[in-house]
């Protein structure tokens, strides 16, 4: 009950500030454009293309709707009003998580609907099952990215710290993830560039990136499940996504529960 | 069972010791004024009661429930006007109030609560981002009344209120107390507390320096009355001994032609007699009853 009251408020915040419409328009525009290109070019697999766009767009949108969701009210003092009501700190974190997952899910929905409409309108071949898969897997991925953002937001005292950590995470996933093992091997190699094929732990590390895991799950379900090492299976990718969800929101819960607000 | 009980509460923020062993008890059904200068630790104490900060040592209980363990049960039964709050600007006053009603699962009518604190219906429909400090305080007071709480905690409720608003606030405190609610409110201005409180506690530098009923405080002030006697000539130091022999007198000083002494009302004539016995003529005398305000000042500024 308390959880739903809080989740509803955190869902309605972007509606009331009207930022929701901007986000929905962005998703509709991007996926509409993609559907148009797919409709006029039969070589393009729009479902697979949707996954590639989601992998880039969703972390950005999910983090921007979550990094400030707890640190912001904590810094401004609006949390001091909220916590005078019968909510526990845990409920504040989880209610925020649920509400903001709902917000970002609306974006995913808008994107997939726009892609479907545009594909049909511009004469492409429509695979509804594939789009259903994109919708389901992307929603799970959105939930993971919101959990990362809310976890960060609950762990730090100020908006500044939250925005730096969230932006840093985004750069880490997109730019630095695969550089880190190279850097590690460089140091281990006595500050000389390593030669030869990468060892297995580097390959495993690469699959631990939540964005890589999302693409792995989506592509495995859309096309053929890959065969090979355990860390290339779809189950490994699902466990990676689940672990990101549980660990980040868990850290947020614990840190927020211990903090002086 | 006391509404609030605080026992040997310490709170340290880094190297700053905000609370240094606070003990206080707010009895069920009373109006308790929590006084102290800015920075004395009033808000930190309230923040511990509300579980916004965790004690370094010691404990606070509300209705006998540990404040850090039973936050949900406690918050269900209290109404709070916190300090350093912020109202989300994208919600109207009415929406803020409705959210509090939903959160507490209460059945109050937002309109009549707004009316009670003196906010018009029109003001209730406006975004809270445009509220003045006084309007925000009124809205928070309305929020604190949601669900007829057993305990109402008001942290500096008069901040930003005009005289009408401050009077309305005092009336509401009385009405709520008549309904049976305990009211605990903090202020750095004694005048606001004097009119409505059954008991006051005075906090200074993280410790309670006085806790008494209003009548008790006034009685203890009675014994602190100052008597100044002006003489026709400088009596010299010799007079000190004579005056100090009068029972119950304290702080006898002589400066130029004036003898000043702190004594109970009943001893004033004895002091005058003792002075006159020294072969001087009394040209004038005056007594001053220190106000609560002065006592408050002397309690909290004495060692600065």
Coordinates of C-alpha atoms in Angstrom, one line a residue:
Chain A
X1 CA 0.0 0.0 0.0
X2 CA 2.7 2.5 1.1
X3 CA 4.8 1.3 -1.7
X4 CA 2.1 1.9 -4.3
X5 CA 1.3 5.4 -2.9
X6 CA 5.0 6.3 -3.3
X7 CA 5.4 4.5 -6.7
X8 CA 2.4 6.4 -8.0
X9 CA 3.9 9.7 -7.0
X10 CA 7.2 8.9 -8.6
X11 CA 5.4 7.9 -11.7
X12 CA 3.4 11.0 -11.8
X13 CA 6.3 13.4 -11.1
X14 CA 7.4 13.4 -14.8
X15 CA 3.8 13.7 -15.9
X16 CA 3.3 16.7 -13.7
X17 CA 6.6 18.4 -14.8
X18 CA 5.7 17.5 -18.4
X19 CA 9.1 15.9 -19.0
X20 CA 7.4 12.7 -19.7
X21 CA 6.0 14.0 -23.0
X22 CA 9.4 15.0 -24.1
X23 CA 10.7 11.5 -23.5
X24 CA 7.8 9.9 -25.2
X25 CA 8.2 12.1 -28.2
X26 CA 11.9 11.3 -28.3
X27 CA 11.3 7.6 -28.3
X28 CA 8.5 7.9 -30.9
X29 CA 10.6 10.0 -33.2
X30 CA 13.7 7.8 -33.1
X31 CA 11.8 4.5 -33.5
X32 CA 9.4 6.1 -36.1
X33 CA 12.5 7.1 -38.1
X34 CA 13.9 3.6 -37.8
X35 CA 10.6 2.1 -38.9
X36 CA 10.5 4.4 -41.9
X37 CA 14.1 3.3 -42.9
X38 CA 13.2 -0.3 -42.3
X39 CA 10.0 0.0 -44.3
X40 CA 11.8 1.4 -47.3
X41 CA 14.7 -0.9 -47.1
X42 CA 13.8 -4.6 -46.8
X43 CA 17.4 -5.5 -46.0
X44 CA 17.1 -3.9 -42.6
X45 CA 15.9 -6.1 -39.7
X46 CA 13.9 -3.5 -37.7
X47 CA 13.6 -5.7 -34.6
X48 CA 17.4 -6.2 -34.4
X49 CA 17.9 -2.6 -35.2
X50 CA 15.5 -1.6 -32.3
X51 CA 17.7 -3.5 -29.9
X52 CA 20.8 -1.6 -31.0
X53 CA 19.0 1.7 -30.5
X54 CA 17.6 0.7 -27.2
X55 CA 21.0 -0.4 -26.0
X56 CA 22.2 3.2 -26.6
X57 CA 19.1 5.2 -25.7
X58 CA 17.6 3.3 -22.7
X59 CA 20.6 3.7 -20.3
X60 CA 20.6 7.4 -21.0
X61 CA 16.9 7.8 -20.4
X62 CA 16.8 5.4 -17.4
X63 CA 19.7 7.0 -15.6
X64 CA 18.4 10.5 -16.2
X65 CA 15.0 9.6 -14.7
X66 CA 16.6 7.9 -11.7
X67 CA 19.9 9.5 -10.6
X68 CA 18.2 12.4 -8.9
X69 CA 15.1 10.6 -7.6
X70 CA 16.3 10.2 -4.1
X71 CA 19.5 12.4 -3.8
X72 CA 17.6 15.4 -5.2
X73 CA 14.8 15.3 -2.6
X74 CA 17.3 14.5 0.1
X75 CA 19.4 17.5 -0.7
X76 CA 16.5 19.9 -1.2
X77 CA 14.6 18.8 2.0
X78 CA 11.5 17.5 0.3
X79 CA 12.5 14.1 1.7
X80 CA 12.0 15.6 5.2
X81 CA 8.4 16.0 4.4
X82 CA 8.0 12.6 2.7
X83 CA 9.6 10.7 5.6
X84 CA 7.4 12.4 8.1
X85 CA 4.6 10.1 6.7
X86 CA 4.3 6.4 7.6
X87 CA 7.0 5.3 5.1
X88 CA 10.2 3.4 6.0
X89 CA 13.3 4.4 4.2
X90 CA 13.3 1.1 2.4
X91 CA 9.8 1.8 1.1
X92 CA 11.0 5.2 -0.2
X93 CA 13.8 3.5 -2.2
X94 CA 11.6 0.7 -3.5
X95 CA 8.6 2.9 -4.2
X96 CA 10.9 5.2 -6.2
X97 CA 12.3 2.2 -8.1
X98 CA 8.9 0.9 -9.1
X99 CA 7.6 4.3 -10.1
X100 CA 10.6 5.2 -12.2
X101 CA 10.6 1.7 -13.8
X102 CA 7.0 2.4 -14.9
X103 CA 8.0 5.8 -16.3
X104 CA 10.8 4.4 -18.5
X105 CA 8.7 1.4 -19.5
X106 CA 6.3 3.9 -21.0
X107 CA 9.2 5.1 -23.1
X108 CA 10.0 1.6 -24.3
X109 CA 6.3 1.1 -25.1
X110 CA 6.2 4.3 -27.1
X111 CA 9.3 3.4 -29.0
X112 CA 8.1 -0.1 -30.0
X113 CA 4.6 1.2 -30.9
X114 CA 6.2 3.9 -33.1
X115 CA 8.4 1.3 -34.8
X116 CA 5.4 -0.9 -35.5
X117 CA 3.3 1.9 -36.9
X118 CA 6.1 3.3 -39.0
X119 CA 7.0 -0.2 -40.4
X120 CA 3.5 -0.8 -41.4
X121 CA 2.9 2.7 -42.8
X122 CA 6.0 2.6 -45.0
X123 CA 5.3 -0.9 -46.3
X124 CA 7.9 -3.0 -44.4
X125 CA 7.3 -6.5 -43.3
X126 CA 6.0 -6.7 -39.8
X127 CA 7.1 -9.4 -37.4
X128 CA 5.0 -8.9 -34.3
X129 CA 6.6 -11.7 -32.4
X130 CA 10.0 -10.1 -32.8
X131 CA 8.7 -6.7 -31.6
X132 CA 7.0 -8.5 -28.6
X133 CA 10.4 -9.9 -27.7
X134 CA 12.1 -6.5 -28.1
X135 CA 9.4 -5.0 -25.8
X136 CA 9.8 -7.6 -23.1
X137 CA 13.6 -7.8 -23.0
X138 CA 14.0 -4.0 -23.3
X139 CA 11.6 -3.5 -20.4
X140 CA 13.7 -5.9 -18.3
X141 CA 16.8 -3.9 -19.3
X142 CA 15.1 -0.6 -18.5
X143 CA 14.4 -2.0 -15.0
X144 CA 18.0 -2.9 -14.5
X145 CA 19.2 0.5 -15.6
X146 CA 16.7 2.3 -13.4
X147 CA 17.8 0.1 -10.5
X148 CA 21.4 1.2 -11.1
X149 CA 20.3 4.8 -11.2
X150 CA 18.1 4.6 -8.1
X151 CA 20.8 2.6 -6.3
X152 CA 23.3 5.4 -7.0
X153 CA 20.7 8.1 -6.0
X154 CA 20.1 6.4 -2.7
X155 CA 23.8 5.9 -2.0
X156 CA 25.0 9.5 -2.3
X157 CA 23.9 12.7 -0.3
X158 CA 23.8 15.3 -3.1
X159 CA 22.6 15.7 -6.7
X160 CA 26.1 16.6 -7.8
X161 CA 27.5 13.3 -6.5
X162 CA 24.6 11.5 -8.1
X163 CA 25.0 13.0 -11.5
X164 CA 28.8 12.4 -11.5
X165 CA 28.4 8.8 -10.5
X166 CA 25.5 8.1 -13.0
X167 CA 27.4 9.8 -15.8
X168 CA 30.5 8.0 -14.9
X169 CA 28.6 4.7 -15.0
X170 CA 27.3 5.5 -18.5
X171 CA 30.8 6.2 -19.7
X172 CA 32.1 3.1 -18.0
X173 CA 29.6 0.9 -19.8
X174 CA 30.0 2.5 -23.2
X175 CA 33.6 3.7 -23.4
X176 CA 35.8 2.2 -20.7
X177 CA 34.5 -1.3 -20.0
X178 CA 36.7 -3.2 -22.4
X179 CA 39.6 -0.9 -21.9
X180 CA 39.9 -1.8 -18.2
X181 CA 41.1 -5.4 -18.7
X182 CA 43.6 -4.1 -21.3
X183 CA 44.8 -1.7 -18.7
X184 CA 45.0 -4.5 -16.2
X185 CA 47.0 -6.7 -18.6
X186 CA 49.3 -3.8 -19.4
X187 CA 50.1 -3.4 -15.7
X188 CA 50.4 -7.1 -15.1
X189 CA 52.7 -7.4 -18.1
X190 CA 55.3 -5.1 -16.5
X191 CA 53.9 -1.9 -18.1
X192 CA 54.3 -3.3 -21.6
X193 CA 51.5 -4.0 -24.1
X194 CA 50.3 -7.6 -23.8
X195 CA 50.6 -9.8 -26.8
X196 CA 48.7 -12.9 -27.9
X197 CA 45.0 -13.7 -27.6
X198 CA 43.2 -12.3 -24.5
X199 CA 42.9 -14.8 -21.6
X200 CA 39.5 -16.1 -20.7
X201 CA 38.9 -13.8 -17.7
X202 CA 39.0 -10.9 -20.1
X203 CA 36.2 -12.5 -22.2
X204 CA 34.1 -13.1 -19.1
X205 CA 34.6 -9.5 -17.9
X206 CA 33.4 -8.3 -21.3
X207 CA 30.1 -10.2 -20.8
X208 CA 29.6 -8.7 -17.4
X209 CA 28.7 -5.3 -19.0
X210 CA 24.9 -4.8 -18.5
X211 CA 24.5 -3.4 -22.0
X212 CA 26.4 -6.3 -23.5
X213 CA 24.2 -8.7 -21.5
X214 CA 21.0 -7.0 -22.7
X215 CA 22.1 -7.3 -26.4
X216 CA 23.1 -10.9 -25.8
X217 CA 19.7 -11.8 -24.4
X218 CA 17.8 -9.9 -27.0
X219 CA 19.8 -11.3 -29.9
X220 CA 19.8 -14.8 -28.5
X221 CA 16.0 -14.8 -28.3
X222 CA 15.5 -13.0 -31.7
X223 CA 18.0 -15.1 -33.6
X224 CA 19.9 -18.3 -32.8
X225 CA 21.0 -18.9 -29.2
X226 CA 24.8 -18.9 -29.3
X227 CA 26.8 -22.0 -28.5
X228 CA 30.2 -22.1 -26.9
X229 CA 31.6 -21.1 -23.5
X230 CA 29.2 -20.7 -20.6
X231 CA 29.7 -17.0 -20.5
X232 CA 28.2 -16.7 -24.0
X233 CA 25.0 -18.5 -23.1
X234 CA 21.7 -16.5 -22.7
X235 CA 21.4 -17.7 -19.1
X236 CA 24.7 -16.2 -18.2
X237 CA 23.5 -12.9 -19.7
X238 CA 20.2 -13.1 -17.7
X239 CA 22.1 -13.8 -14.5
X240 CA 24.4 -10.8 -15.2
X241 CA 21.3 -8.5 -15.6
X242 CA 19.7 -9.9 -12.5
X243 CA 22.9 -9.4 -10.5
X244 CA 23.2 -5.7 -11.6
X245 CA 19.6 -5.2 -10.5
X246 CA 19.9 -6.8 -7.1
X247 CA 23.4 -5.5 -6.2
X248 CA 22.9 -1.9 -7.2
X249 CA 19.5 -1.5 -5.5
X250 CA 20.8 -3.6 -2.6
X251 CA 23.7 -1.2 -2.1
X252 CA 21.4 1.7 -2.3
X253 CA 19.0 0.3 0.3
X254 CA 21.8 -0.4 2.8
X255 CA 23.5 2.9 2.3
X256 CA 20.3 4.9 2.5
X257 CA 19.2 3.0 5.5
X258 CA 22.3 3.9 7.4
X259 CA 22.6 7.5 6.4
X260 CA 22.0 10.7 8.3
X261 CA 19.6 12.6 6.0
Chain B
X1 CA 3.5 6.3 29.1
X2 CA 5.4 9.5 28.1
X3 CA 4.8 10.7 24.5
X4 CA 8.6 11.3 24.0
X5 CA 11.4 10.1 26.2
X6 CA 15.0 10.9 25.4
X7 CA 17.8 9.4 27.4
X8 CA 21.4 10.4 27.4
X9 CA 21.3 11.3 23.8
X10 CA 24.6 12.1 22.1
X11 CA 25.1 13.0 18.5
X12 CA 28.4 13.7 16.8
X13 CA 28.8 15.0 13.2
X14 CA 32.4 14.5 12.4
X15 CA 34.2 16.6 14.9
X16 CA 31.2 18.6 16.0
X17 CA 29.3 17.3 19.1
X18 CA 25.8 18.5 18.4
X19 CA 24.1 16.7 21.3
X20 CA 25.9 16.1 24.6
X21 CA 23.7 14.0 26.7
X22 CA 20.1 15.3 26.2
X23 CA 17.5 13.9 28.7
X24 CA 14.0 15.0 28.4
X25 CA 10.5 13.6 28.8
X26 CA 7.3 14.9 27.2
X27 CA 4.3 13.6 29.1
X28 CA 1.2 12.4 27.3
X29 CA -1.3 15.2 26.7
X30 CA 1.0 18.2 27.5
X31 CA 2.2 21.1 25.4
X32 CA 5.9 21.1 25.6
X33 CA 8.0 24.0 24.5
X34 CA 11.5 23.2 23.4
X35 CA 13.6 26.3 23.6
X36 CA 17.2 27.2 22.8
X37 CA 19.2 29.6 20.7
X38 CA 20.0 28.8 17.1
X39 CA 22.5 26.0 16.9
X40 CA 21.8 24.6 20.3
X41 CA 20.8 21.3 18.9
X42 CA 17.0 21.5 18.8
X43 CA 16.6 20.4 15.2
X44 CA 19.1 17.6 15.7
X45 CA 17.1 16.3 18.7
X46 CA 13.9 16.4 16.6
X47 CA 15.7 14.7 13.7
X48 CA 16.6 11.9 16.0
X49 CA 13.0 11.6 17.2
X50 CA 12.0 11.4 13.5
X51 CA 14.8 9.0 12.6
X52 CA 16.3 11.5 10.1
X53 CA 19.6 11.1 11.9
X54 CA 20.9 8.2 14.0
X55 CA 22.1 8.8 17.6
X56 CA 25.8 8.3 18.4
X57 CA 24.7 7.0 21.7
X58 CA 21.7 7.1 24.0
X59 CA 18.1 6.6 22.7
X60 CA 14.8 8.3 21.9
X61 CA 11.5 6.6 22.3
X62 CA 8.1 7.8 21.1
X63 CA 5.0 6.2 22.8
X64 CA 7.5 3.8 24.3
X65 CA 8.7 2.7 20.8
X66 CA 12.3 3.0 19.8
X67 CA 12.6 5.9 17.3
X68 CA 15.1 4.2 15.0
X69 CA 13.3 0.8 15.1
X70 CA 9.6 1.5 14.8
X71 CA 9.6 4.5 12.4
X72 CA 6.5 3.4 10.5
X73 CA 4.3 2.9 13.6
X74 CA 5.5 6.1 15.0
X75 CA 5.0 8.1 11.8
X76 CA 1.5 6.8 11.5
X77 CA 0.6 8.4 14.9
X78 CA 2.5 11.7 14.6
X79 CA 2.1 14.9 12.6
X80 CA 5.2 16.8 11.8
X81 CA 6.2 20.3 10.7
X82 CA 9.9 19.7 10.1
X83 CA 12.5 22.4 9.6
X84 CA 14.7 22.8 6.4
X85 CA 12.0 21.2 4.3
X86 CA 11.2 21.8 0.7
X87 CA 7.9 21.5 -1.1
X88 CA 8.0 20.0 -4.6
X89 CA 7.0 22.9 -6.8
X90 CA 5.1 20.8 -9.4
X91 CA 2.5 19.8 -6.8
X92 CA -0.3 22.2 -5.7
X93 CA -0.8 22.8 -2.0
X94 CA -3.9 20.6 -2.2
X95 CA -2.0 17.8 -3.9
X96 CA 0.6 17.9 -1.2
X97 CA -2.1 17.7 1.4
X98 CA -3.9 14.9 -0.4
X99 CA -0.7 12.9 -0.6
X100 CA -0.3 13.2 3.1
X101 CA -3.9 12.0 3.6
X102 CA -3.3 9.0 1.3
X103 CA 0.0 8.2 2.9
X104 CA -1.6 8.1 6.3
X105 CA -4.7 6.3 5.0
X106 CA -6.7 9.1 6.7
X107 CA -10.0 10.5 5.7
X108 CA -9.5 14.2 6.2
X109 CA -11.0 16.8 3.8
X110 CA -8.2 18.8 2.3
X111 CA -10.4 21.8 1.9
X112 CA -11.3 22.1 5.5
X113 CA -7.7 21.6 6.6
X114 CA -6.6 24.4 4.3
X115 CA -9.3 26.6 5.7
X116 CA -8.2 25.8 9.3
X117 CA -4.7 27.0 8.7
X118 CA -5.9 30.1 6.8
X119 CA -5.1 29.1 3.3
X120 CA -7.7 30.0 0.7
X121 CA -9.1 27.5 -1.7
X122 CA -7.4 29.5 -4.5
X123 CA -4.0 29.2 -2.7
X124 CA -4.6 25.5 -2.4
X125 CA -4.9 25.2 -6.2
X126 CA -1.6 26.9 -6.8
X127 CA 1.7 25.2 -7.3
X128 CA 3.6 25.1 -4.0
X129 CA 6.7 26.3 -5.8
X130 CA 5.3 29.8 -5.7
X131 CA 4.4 29.8 -2.0
X132 CA 5.9 32.3 0.4
X133 CA 7.6 31.0 3.5
X134 CA 4.5 31.9 5.5
X135 CA 2.2 30.0 3.1
X136 CA 4.5 27.0 3.1
X137 CA 4.5 27.0 6.9
X138 CA 0.7 27.1 6.9
X139 CA 0.5 24.2 4.5
X140 CA 3.0 22.1 6.5
X141 CA 0.9 22.8 9.6
X142 CA -2.2 21.5 7.8
X143 CA -0.2 18.5 6.8
X144 CA 0.9 18.0 10.4
X145 CA -2.8 17.8 11.4
X146 CA -3.7 15.0 9.0
X147 CA -5.2 12.0 10.6
X148 CA -5.7 13.5 14.1
X149 CA -2.2 12.5 15.3
X150 CA -1.6 11.6 18.9
X151 CA 1.6 13.7 18.9
X152 CA 2.3 16.8 16.9
X153 CA 5.9 17.8 16.5
X154 CA 6.5 21.4 15.2
X155 CA 10.0 22.6 14.5
X156 CA 10.2 26.4 14.6
X157 CA 6.5 26.6 13.4
X158 CA 6.4 30.4 13.6
X159 CA 9.2 31.0 11.1
X160 CA 7.9 33.3 8.4
X161 CA 4.4 33.6 9.8
X162 CA 2.8 37.1 10.1
X163 CA 1.2 37.9 13.5
X164 CA -2.2 36.6 12.3
X165 CA -0.6 33.3 11.3
X166 CA 1.3 33.0 14.5
X167 CA -1.9 33.5 16.5
X168 CA -3.7 31.0 14.3
X169 CA -0.9 28.6 15.0
X170 CA -1.2 29.0 18.7
X171 CA -5.0 28.6 18.6
X172 CA -4.5 25.3 16.6
X173 CA -2.0 24.1 19.2
X174 CA -4.6 24.7 21.9
X175 CA -7.4 23.1 19.9
X176 CA -5.3 20.0 19.2
X177 CA -4.2 19.8 22.8
X178 CA -7.9 20.0 23.9
X179 CA -8.6 17.1 21.6
X180 CA -6.1 15.1 23.5
X181 CA -3.0 15.5 21.3
X182 CA 0.5 16.0 22.8
X183 CA 2.3 18.9 21.2
X184 CA 6.0 19.3 21.1
X185 CA 7.4 22.4 19.5
X186 CA 10.7 24.1 19.3
X187 CA 11.4 27.8 19.1
X188 CA 14.3 30.2 19.7
X189 CA 11.8 32.8 20.8
X190 CA 10.4 32.5 24.3
X191 CA 7.4 34.6 23.7
X192 CA 5.8 32.1 21.4
X193 CA 6.2 29.3 23.9
X194 CA 5.2 31.2 27.0
X195 CA 1.6 31.6 25.9
X196 CA 0.8 28.0 25.1
X197 CA 3.1 25.6 26.9
X198 CA 2.5 23.6 30.0
X199 CA 6.2 22.8 30.3
X200 CA 9.4 24.0 28.7
X201 CA 12.8 22.5 28.3
X202 CA 15.7 24.8 27.5
X203 CA 18.5 23.4 25.4
X204 CA 21.9 25.0 25.1
X205 CA 25.1 23.7 23.4
X206 CA 23.6 20.2 23.2
X207 CA 22.4 19.9 26.8
X208 CA 19.2 20.6 28.6
X209 CA 20.0 23.4 31.0
X210 CA 16.5 23.8 32.5
X211 CA 13.2 21.8 32.4
X212 CA 10.2 22.9 34.4
X213 CA 6.6 24.0 34.2
X214 CA 5.9 27.6 33.3
X215 CA 4.8 28.3 36.9
X216 CA 7.9 26.6 38.2
X217 CA 10.2 28.7 36.0
X218 CA 8.4 31.8 37.1
X219 CA 8.7 30.8 40.8
X220 CA 12.4 30.2 40.5
X221 CA 12.6 33.7 38.8
X222 CA 10.9 35.3 41.8
X223 CA 13.8 34.4 44.0
X224 CA 16.1 36.0 41.5
X225 CA 14.7 39.5 41.7
X226 CA 17.3 42.2 41.7
X227 CA 17.2 45.0 44.2
X228 CA 19.3 48.1 43.6
X229 CA 19.6 50.7 46.4
X230 CA 21.0 54.1 45.6
X231 CA 22.6 56.0 48.6
X232 CA 23.5 59.6 49.3
X233 CA 27.3 58.8 49.3
X234 CA 29.7 56.0 48.5
X235 CA 29.3 53.5 51.4
X236 CA 32.6 51.8 50.9
X237 CA 33.4 48.1 51.0
X238 CA 32.3 47.8 54.6
X239 CA 28.7 47.7 53.7
X240 CA 29.1 44.4 51.8
X241 CA 29.5 42.4 55.0
X242 CA 26.4 43.9 56.6
X243 CA 24.2 43.2 53.6
X244 CA 25.6 39.7 53.1
X245 CA 24.6 38.8 56.6
X246 CA 20.9 39.1 55.5
X247 CA 19.6 35.5 54.9
X248 CA 19.0 34.3 51.3
X249 CA 20.8 37.2 49.5
X250 CA 23.3 36.6 46.7
X251 CA 25.6 38.5 44.4
X252 CA 26.0 41.6 46.5
X253 CA 27.9 44.3 44.7
X254 CA 28.7 47.9 45.4
X255 CA 29.4 50.4 42.7
X256 CA 29.7 54.1 43.3
X257 CA 26.6 54.9 45.4
X258 CA 24.6 51.9 44.4
X259 CA 24.3 48.5 46.1
X260 CA 22.9 45.7 44.0
X261 CA 21.7 42.4 45.4
X262 CA 19.8 39.4 44.3
X263 CA 17.3 38.3 46.9
X264 CA 13.8 36.9 47.4
X265 CA 10.9 39.3 47.6
X266 CA 10.4 38.7 51.3
X267 CA 14.0 39.8 52.1
X268 CA 13.9 43.2 50.4
X269 CA 12.9 45.1 53.5
X270 CA 15.7 43.3 55.5
X271 CA 18.2 44.4 52.9
X272 CA 17.1 48.0 53.1
X273 CA 17.3 47.9 56.9
X274 CA 20.8 46.5 56.7
X275 CA 21.9 49.2 54.3
X276 CA 20.4 52.0 56.5
X277 CA 22.1 50.6 59.6
X278 CA 25.4 51.7 58.0
X279 CA 24.7 55.4 58.6
X280 CA 23.8 56.2 55.1
X281 CA 20.6 57.6 53.6
X282 CA 18.7 55.8 50.9
X283 CA 17.9 58.2 48.1
X284 CA 16.3 55.7 45.8
X285 CA 15.7 52.0 45.3
X286 CA 14.3 49.9 42.6
X287 CA 13.5 46.2 42.1
X288 CA 13.5 44.4 38.8
X289 CA 11.7 41.1 38.1
X290 CA 13.7 39.5 35.4
X291 CA 11.4 38.3 32.6
X292 CA 11.5 34.8 31.3
X293 CA 13.3 36.3 28.4
X294 CA 16.1 37.5 30.6
X295 CA 16.3 34.2 32.4
X296 CA 16.4 32.4 29.0
X297 CA 19.2 34.7 28.0
X298 CA 21.2 34.2 31.2
X299 CA 20.8 30.4 31.0
X300 CA 21.9 30.2 27.4
X301 CA 24.5 33.0 27.1
X302 CA 26.1 32.7 30.5
X303 CA 29.2 30.9 29.4
X304 CA 29.9 32.6 26.1

